[in-house]
Short mmCIF file of C-alpha atoms in Angstrom, two decimals:
data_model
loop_
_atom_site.label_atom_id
_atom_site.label_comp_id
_atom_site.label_asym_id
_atom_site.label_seq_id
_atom_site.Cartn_x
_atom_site.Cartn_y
_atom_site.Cartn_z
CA UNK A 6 17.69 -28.67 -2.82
CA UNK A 7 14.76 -26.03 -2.32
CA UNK A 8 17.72 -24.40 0.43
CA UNK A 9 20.16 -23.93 -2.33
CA UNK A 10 17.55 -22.86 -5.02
CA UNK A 11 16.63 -20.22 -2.15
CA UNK A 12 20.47 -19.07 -1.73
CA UNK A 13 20.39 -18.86 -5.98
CA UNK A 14 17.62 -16.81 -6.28
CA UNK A 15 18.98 -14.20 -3.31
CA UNK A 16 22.21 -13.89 -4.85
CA UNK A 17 20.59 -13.49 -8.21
CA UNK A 18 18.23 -10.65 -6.85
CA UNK A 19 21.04 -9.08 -5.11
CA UNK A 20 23.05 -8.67 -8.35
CA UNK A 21 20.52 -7.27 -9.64
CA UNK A 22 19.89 -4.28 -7.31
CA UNK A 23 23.68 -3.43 -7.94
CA UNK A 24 24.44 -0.57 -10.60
CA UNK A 25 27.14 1.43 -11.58
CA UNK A 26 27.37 4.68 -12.68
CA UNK A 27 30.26 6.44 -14.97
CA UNK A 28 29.66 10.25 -14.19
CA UNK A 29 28.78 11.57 -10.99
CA UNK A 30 28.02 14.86 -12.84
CA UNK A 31 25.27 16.98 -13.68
CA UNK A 32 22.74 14.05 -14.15
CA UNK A 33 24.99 11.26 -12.73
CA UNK A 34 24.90 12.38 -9.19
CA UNK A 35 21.20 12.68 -8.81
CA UNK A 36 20.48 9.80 -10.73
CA UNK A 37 22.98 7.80 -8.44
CA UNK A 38 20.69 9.23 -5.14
CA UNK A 39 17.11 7.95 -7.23
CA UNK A 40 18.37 4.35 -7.48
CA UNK A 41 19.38 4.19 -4.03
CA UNK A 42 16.56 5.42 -2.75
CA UNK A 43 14.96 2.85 -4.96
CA UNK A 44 17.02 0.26 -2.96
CA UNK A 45 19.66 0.01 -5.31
CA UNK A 46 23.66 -0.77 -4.36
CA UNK A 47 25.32 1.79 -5.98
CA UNK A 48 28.59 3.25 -7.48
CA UNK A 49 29.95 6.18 -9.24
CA UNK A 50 32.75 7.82 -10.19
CA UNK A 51 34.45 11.28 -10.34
CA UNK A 52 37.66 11.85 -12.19
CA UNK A 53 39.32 13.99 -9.56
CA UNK A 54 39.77 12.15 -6.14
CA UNK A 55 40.01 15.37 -4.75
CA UNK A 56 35.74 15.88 -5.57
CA UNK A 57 34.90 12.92 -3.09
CA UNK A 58 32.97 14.50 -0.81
CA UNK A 59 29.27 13.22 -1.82
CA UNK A 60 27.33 13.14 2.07
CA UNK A 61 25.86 9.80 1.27
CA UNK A 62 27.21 6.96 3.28
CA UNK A 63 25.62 3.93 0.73
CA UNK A 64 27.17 5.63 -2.65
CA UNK A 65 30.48 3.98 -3.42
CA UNK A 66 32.93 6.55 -5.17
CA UNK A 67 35.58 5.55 -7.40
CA UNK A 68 38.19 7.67 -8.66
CA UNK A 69 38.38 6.69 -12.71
CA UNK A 70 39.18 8.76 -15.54
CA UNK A 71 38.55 6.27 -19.02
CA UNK A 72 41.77 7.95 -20.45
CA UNK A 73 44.05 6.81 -18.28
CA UNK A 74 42.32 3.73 -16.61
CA UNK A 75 44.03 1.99 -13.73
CA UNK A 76 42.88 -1.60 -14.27
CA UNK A 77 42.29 -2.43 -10.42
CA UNK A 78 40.20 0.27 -9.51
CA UNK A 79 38.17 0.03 -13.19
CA UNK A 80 37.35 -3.54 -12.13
CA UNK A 81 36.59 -2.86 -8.64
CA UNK A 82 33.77 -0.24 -10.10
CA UNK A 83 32.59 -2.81 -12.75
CA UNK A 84 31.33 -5.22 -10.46
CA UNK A 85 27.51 -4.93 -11.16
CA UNK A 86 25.09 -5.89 -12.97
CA UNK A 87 24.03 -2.74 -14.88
CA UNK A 88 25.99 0.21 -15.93
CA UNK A 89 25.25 3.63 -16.81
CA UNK A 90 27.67 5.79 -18.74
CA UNK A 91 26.94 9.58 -17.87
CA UNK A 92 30.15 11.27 -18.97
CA UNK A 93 30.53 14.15 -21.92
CA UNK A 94 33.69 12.54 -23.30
CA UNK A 95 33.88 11.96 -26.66
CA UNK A 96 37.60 10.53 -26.43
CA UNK A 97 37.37 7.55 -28.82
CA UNK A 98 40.65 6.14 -27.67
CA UNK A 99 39.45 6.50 -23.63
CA UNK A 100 36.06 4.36 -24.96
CA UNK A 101 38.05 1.72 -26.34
CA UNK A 102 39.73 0.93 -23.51
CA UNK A 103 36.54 1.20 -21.39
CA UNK A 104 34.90 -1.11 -23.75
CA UNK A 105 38.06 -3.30 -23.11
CA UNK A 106 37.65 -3.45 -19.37
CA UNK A 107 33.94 -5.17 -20.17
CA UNK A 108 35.13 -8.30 -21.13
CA UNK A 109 36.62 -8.85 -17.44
CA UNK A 110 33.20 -7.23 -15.46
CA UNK A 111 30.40 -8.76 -14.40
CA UNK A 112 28.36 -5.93 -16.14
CA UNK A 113 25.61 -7.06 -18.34
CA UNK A 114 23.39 -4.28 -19.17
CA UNK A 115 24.70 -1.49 -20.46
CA UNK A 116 22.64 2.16 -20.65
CA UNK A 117 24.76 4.78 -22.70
CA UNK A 118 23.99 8.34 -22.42
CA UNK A 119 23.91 9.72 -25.97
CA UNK A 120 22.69 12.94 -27.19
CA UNK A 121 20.15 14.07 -30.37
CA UNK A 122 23.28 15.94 -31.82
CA UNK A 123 24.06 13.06 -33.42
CA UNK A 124 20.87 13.20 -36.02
CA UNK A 125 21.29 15.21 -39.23
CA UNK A 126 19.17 18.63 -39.41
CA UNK A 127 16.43 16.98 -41.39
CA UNK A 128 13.65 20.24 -41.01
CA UNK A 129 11.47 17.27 -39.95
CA UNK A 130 10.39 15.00 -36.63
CA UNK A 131 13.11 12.44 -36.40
CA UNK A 132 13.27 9.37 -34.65
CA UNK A 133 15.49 6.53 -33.51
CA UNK A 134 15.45 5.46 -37.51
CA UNK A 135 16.68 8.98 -38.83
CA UNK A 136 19.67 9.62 -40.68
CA UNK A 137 22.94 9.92 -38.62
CA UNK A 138 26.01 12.43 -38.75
CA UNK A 139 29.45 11.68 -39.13
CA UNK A 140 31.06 12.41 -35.72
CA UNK A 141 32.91 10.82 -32.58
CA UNK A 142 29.97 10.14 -30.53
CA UNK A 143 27.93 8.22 -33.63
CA UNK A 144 31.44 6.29 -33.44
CA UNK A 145 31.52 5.37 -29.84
CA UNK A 146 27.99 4.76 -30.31
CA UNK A 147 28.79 1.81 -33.06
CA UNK A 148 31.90 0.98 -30.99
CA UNK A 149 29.21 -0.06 -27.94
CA UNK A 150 27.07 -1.75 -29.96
CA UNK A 151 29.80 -3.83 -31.48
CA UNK A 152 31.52 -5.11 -28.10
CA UNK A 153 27.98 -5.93 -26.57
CA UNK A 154 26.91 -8.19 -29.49
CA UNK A 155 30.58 -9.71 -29.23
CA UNK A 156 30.63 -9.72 -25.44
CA UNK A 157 26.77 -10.94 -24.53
CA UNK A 158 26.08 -7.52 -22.82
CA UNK A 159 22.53 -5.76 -23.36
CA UNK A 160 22.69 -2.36 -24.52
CA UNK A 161 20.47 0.31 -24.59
CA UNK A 162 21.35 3.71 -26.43
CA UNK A 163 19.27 6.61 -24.91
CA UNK A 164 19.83 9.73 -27.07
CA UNK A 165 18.89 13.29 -24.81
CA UNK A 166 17.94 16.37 -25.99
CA UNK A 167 19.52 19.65 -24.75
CA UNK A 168 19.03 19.33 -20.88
CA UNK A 169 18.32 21.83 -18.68
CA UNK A 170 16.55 22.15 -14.84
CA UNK A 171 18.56 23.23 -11.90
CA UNK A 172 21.73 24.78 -12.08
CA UNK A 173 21.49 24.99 -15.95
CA UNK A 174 19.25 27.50 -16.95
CA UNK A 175 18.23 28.57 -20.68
CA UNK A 176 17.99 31.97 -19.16
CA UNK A 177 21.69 32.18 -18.87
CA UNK A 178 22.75 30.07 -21.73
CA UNK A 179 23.80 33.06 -23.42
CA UNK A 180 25.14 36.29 -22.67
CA UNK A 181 23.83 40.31 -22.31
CA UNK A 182 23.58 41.09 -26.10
CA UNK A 183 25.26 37.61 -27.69
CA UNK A 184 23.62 37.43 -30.88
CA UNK A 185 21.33 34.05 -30.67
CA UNK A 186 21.05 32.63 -34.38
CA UNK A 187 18.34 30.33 -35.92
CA UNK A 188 15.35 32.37 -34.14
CA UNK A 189 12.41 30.38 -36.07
CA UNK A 190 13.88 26.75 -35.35
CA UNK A 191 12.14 24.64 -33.24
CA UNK A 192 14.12 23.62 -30.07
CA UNK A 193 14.92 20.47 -28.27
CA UNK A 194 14.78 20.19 -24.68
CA UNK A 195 14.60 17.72 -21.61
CA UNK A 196 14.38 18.50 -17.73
CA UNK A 197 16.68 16.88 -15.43
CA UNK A 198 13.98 15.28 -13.47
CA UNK A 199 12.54 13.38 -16.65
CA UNK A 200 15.84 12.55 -17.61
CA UNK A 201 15.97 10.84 -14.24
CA UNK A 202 12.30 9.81 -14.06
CA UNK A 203 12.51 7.74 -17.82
CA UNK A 204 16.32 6.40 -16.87
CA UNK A 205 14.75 4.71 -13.88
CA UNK A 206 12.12 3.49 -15.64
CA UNK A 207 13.89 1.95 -18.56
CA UNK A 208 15.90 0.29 -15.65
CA UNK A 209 12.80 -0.89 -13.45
CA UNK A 210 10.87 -2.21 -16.57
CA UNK A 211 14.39 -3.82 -17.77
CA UNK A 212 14.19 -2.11 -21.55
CA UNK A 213 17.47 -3.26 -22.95
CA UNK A 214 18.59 -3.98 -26.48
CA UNK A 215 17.22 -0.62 -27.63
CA UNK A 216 17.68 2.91 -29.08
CA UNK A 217 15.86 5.67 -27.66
CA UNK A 218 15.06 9.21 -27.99
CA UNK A 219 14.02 11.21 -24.25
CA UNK A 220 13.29 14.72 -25.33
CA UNK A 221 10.16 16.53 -24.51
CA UNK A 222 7.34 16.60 -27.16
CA UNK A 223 6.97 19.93 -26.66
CA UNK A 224 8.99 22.65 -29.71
CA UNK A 225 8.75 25.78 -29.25
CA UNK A 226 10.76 28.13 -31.48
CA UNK A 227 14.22 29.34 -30.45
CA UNK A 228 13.26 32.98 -29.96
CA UNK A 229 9.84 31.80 -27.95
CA UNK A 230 11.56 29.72 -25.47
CA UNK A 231 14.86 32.36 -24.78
CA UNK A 232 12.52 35.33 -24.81
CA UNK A 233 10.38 32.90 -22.09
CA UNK A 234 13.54 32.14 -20.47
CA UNK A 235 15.73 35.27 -20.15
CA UNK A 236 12.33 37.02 -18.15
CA UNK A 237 12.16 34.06 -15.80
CA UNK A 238 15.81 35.05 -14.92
CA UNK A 239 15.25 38.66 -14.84
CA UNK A 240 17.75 39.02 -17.51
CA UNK A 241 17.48 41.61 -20.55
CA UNK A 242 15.84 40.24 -23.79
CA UNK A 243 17.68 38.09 -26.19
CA UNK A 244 18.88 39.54 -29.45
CA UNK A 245 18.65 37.59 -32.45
CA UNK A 246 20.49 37.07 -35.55
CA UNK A 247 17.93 37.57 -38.45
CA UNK A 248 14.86 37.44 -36.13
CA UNK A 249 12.45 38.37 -38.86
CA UNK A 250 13.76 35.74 -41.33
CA UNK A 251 10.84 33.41 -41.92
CA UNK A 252 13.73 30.28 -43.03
CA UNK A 253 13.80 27.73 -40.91
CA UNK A 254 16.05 24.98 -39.58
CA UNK A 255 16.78 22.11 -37.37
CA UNK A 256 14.45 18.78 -36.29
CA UNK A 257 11.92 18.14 -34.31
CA UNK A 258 13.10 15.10 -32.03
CA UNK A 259 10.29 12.29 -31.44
CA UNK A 260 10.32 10.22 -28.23
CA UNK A 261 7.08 7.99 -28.88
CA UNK A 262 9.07 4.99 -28.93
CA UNK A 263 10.53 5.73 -25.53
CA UNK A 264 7.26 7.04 -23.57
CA UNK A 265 5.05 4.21 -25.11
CA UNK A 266 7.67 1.12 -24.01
CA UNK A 267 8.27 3.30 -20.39
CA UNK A 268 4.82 4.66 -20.06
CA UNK A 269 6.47 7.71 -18.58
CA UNK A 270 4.31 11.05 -17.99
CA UNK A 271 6.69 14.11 -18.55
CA UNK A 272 7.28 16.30 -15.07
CA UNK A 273 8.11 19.55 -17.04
CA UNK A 274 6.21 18.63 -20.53
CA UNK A 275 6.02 22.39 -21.52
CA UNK A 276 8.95 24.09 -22.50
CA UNK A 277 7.96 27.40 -21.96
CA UNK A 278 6.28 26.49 -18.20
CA UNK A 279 8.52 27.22 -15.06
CA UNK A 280 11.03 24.85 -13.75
CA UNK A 281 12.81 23.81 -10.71
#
C-alpha cells in the first residue's frame, strides 16, 4: 500500500513539473529556458515549422498555429499540467477553438498573457477592479474565464504593461523626427526579466484563480522616459506633439495586488535607469 501511495505521489509530482507554453516569442522563449532551468518539462510552440531551430535539447517544439489547429499535434502539446498562453493574437475565432481543444487536455492551470490596453484611460491608478474597454482581447479574456469555470481549469489573467528589455528598446520605438503625442502622460512599462521573474513566481507559489496587473510602479512622463531613452541609444531627441501642453492623459497601472501575493522585488524598478 505505502509502494503504490509512493508511485502516486511521483507521478503526481512529475505532472506537475510539466508546462506548456503557447508562444515561443519575445517573452515565450526565455520564459520556456527559466522553467527548465527550474527543472521543469517543457513545451512550446512556433507557428512556422521552418523557426525550429531553438539549441536546447530538453525544450519540446510544436508546430501550432490556433487558427488552423491540427487536432493531433494540439493534443500532443496539451499534455501538461499548466499552460501559458504567450501569443499577440487577438483572433477570437482561433481562441475558440483553442479553448475547445481544453476539454480533451490534461491542462489544469491556465496563465493567460493579457495586456493593460484593455483598461479605459481613467487619468487615475487603476487596478485589477477598473473599468474595462470594449475590444477583442477583453473578449477572449471573458471567453477563458468562461470555459475554465465550465471545464474545472484554474485560471489566472496576468495583464502586462508595455514591455521592453532586450531587443525592444524605447529608444527606437519611434522614428528620426515622428511626432510622439501625449508628452505629459504618465507611461506604463515592464522589463522582460520581471515579466519572467513574477511569471515564475506566480507559478512556483501556485497563484491561480486570479487577475493581475505586472507593470512597474514606477511613471514617468512620456517625454521624460523617450528623451531618457533616445540618448541611451545615441539617437537624436524626440519631437513631441504639443510638448508644452500642460493636459494630461492616460492611467497609472497598479500592481500591489500582484507584488504583495508574489513578493516579487522588481529587477529594473526605474524606468528611466539603464537596462539590459
Amino acid at each position: 500500500m505505502v509502494g503504490i501511495f509512493f508511485v502516486f505521489f511521483v507521478v503526481s509530482l512529475s505532472r506537475m513539473k510539466n508546462i506548456s507554453i503557447l508562444g515561443l516569442g519575445w517573452l515565450g522563449l526565455p520564459l520556456a529556458k527559466a522553467f527548465l532551468e527550474k527543472g521543469y518539462s517543457v513545451r512550446g510552440t512556433v507557428r512556422d515549422a521552418s523557426k525550429i531551430s531553438f539549441s536546447h535539447s530538453k525544450l519540446q517544439v510544436f508546430s501550432l498555429d490556433i487558427d488552423v489547429l491540427d487536432k493531433v499535434e494540439s493534443l500532443a502539446f496539451f499534455q501538461s499540467e499548466i499552460l501559458v498562453v504567450s501569443i499577440p493574437s487577438k483572433s477570437i475565432e482561433g481562441f475558440s477553438k483553442l479553448i475547445d481543444t481544453l476539454k480533451d487536455s490534461l491542462v489544469k492551470k491556465i496563465v493567460f498573457i493579457s495586456s493593460t490596453s484593455v483598461y479605459q484611460n481613467s487619468f487615475l491608478e487603476v487596478d485589477e477592479t477598473s473599468p474595462l474597454v470594449d475590444s477583442p482581447l477583453v473578449e477572449i479574456e471573458r471567453m477563458f474565464i468562461k470555459a475554465c469555470e465550465k471545464y474545472n481549469i484554474q485560471l489566472s489573467i496576468v495583464r502586462f504593461a508595455g514591455l521592453y528589455g532586450y531587443t525592444r528598446r524605447p529608444g527606437n520605438f519611434f522614428k528620426d523626427n515622428q511626432m510622439i503625442p501625449f508628452p505629459k502622460e504618465p507611461v506604463n512599462f515592464i522589463h522582460q526579466t520581471d515579466c519572467i521573474g513574477l511569471l515564475l513566481a506566480l507559478v512556483e507559489k501556485n497563484l491561480f484563480g486570479n487577475i493581475y496587473n505586472a507593470c512597474s510602479e514606477d511613471h514617468p512622463t512620456r517625454e521624460a522616459f523617450y528623451r531618457f531613452h533616445r540618448q541611451l541609444e545615441s539617437r537624436e531627441e524626440p519631437v513631441f506633439l504639443d510638448s508644452d501642453s500642460s493636459f494630461v492623459q492616460g492611467k497609472k497601472v497598479s500592481s500591489k495586488k500582484l507584488i504583495k501575493d508574489t513578493g516579487y522585488t522588481f529587477v529594473y524598478s526605474n524606468l528611466l535607469g539603464k537596462f539590459e
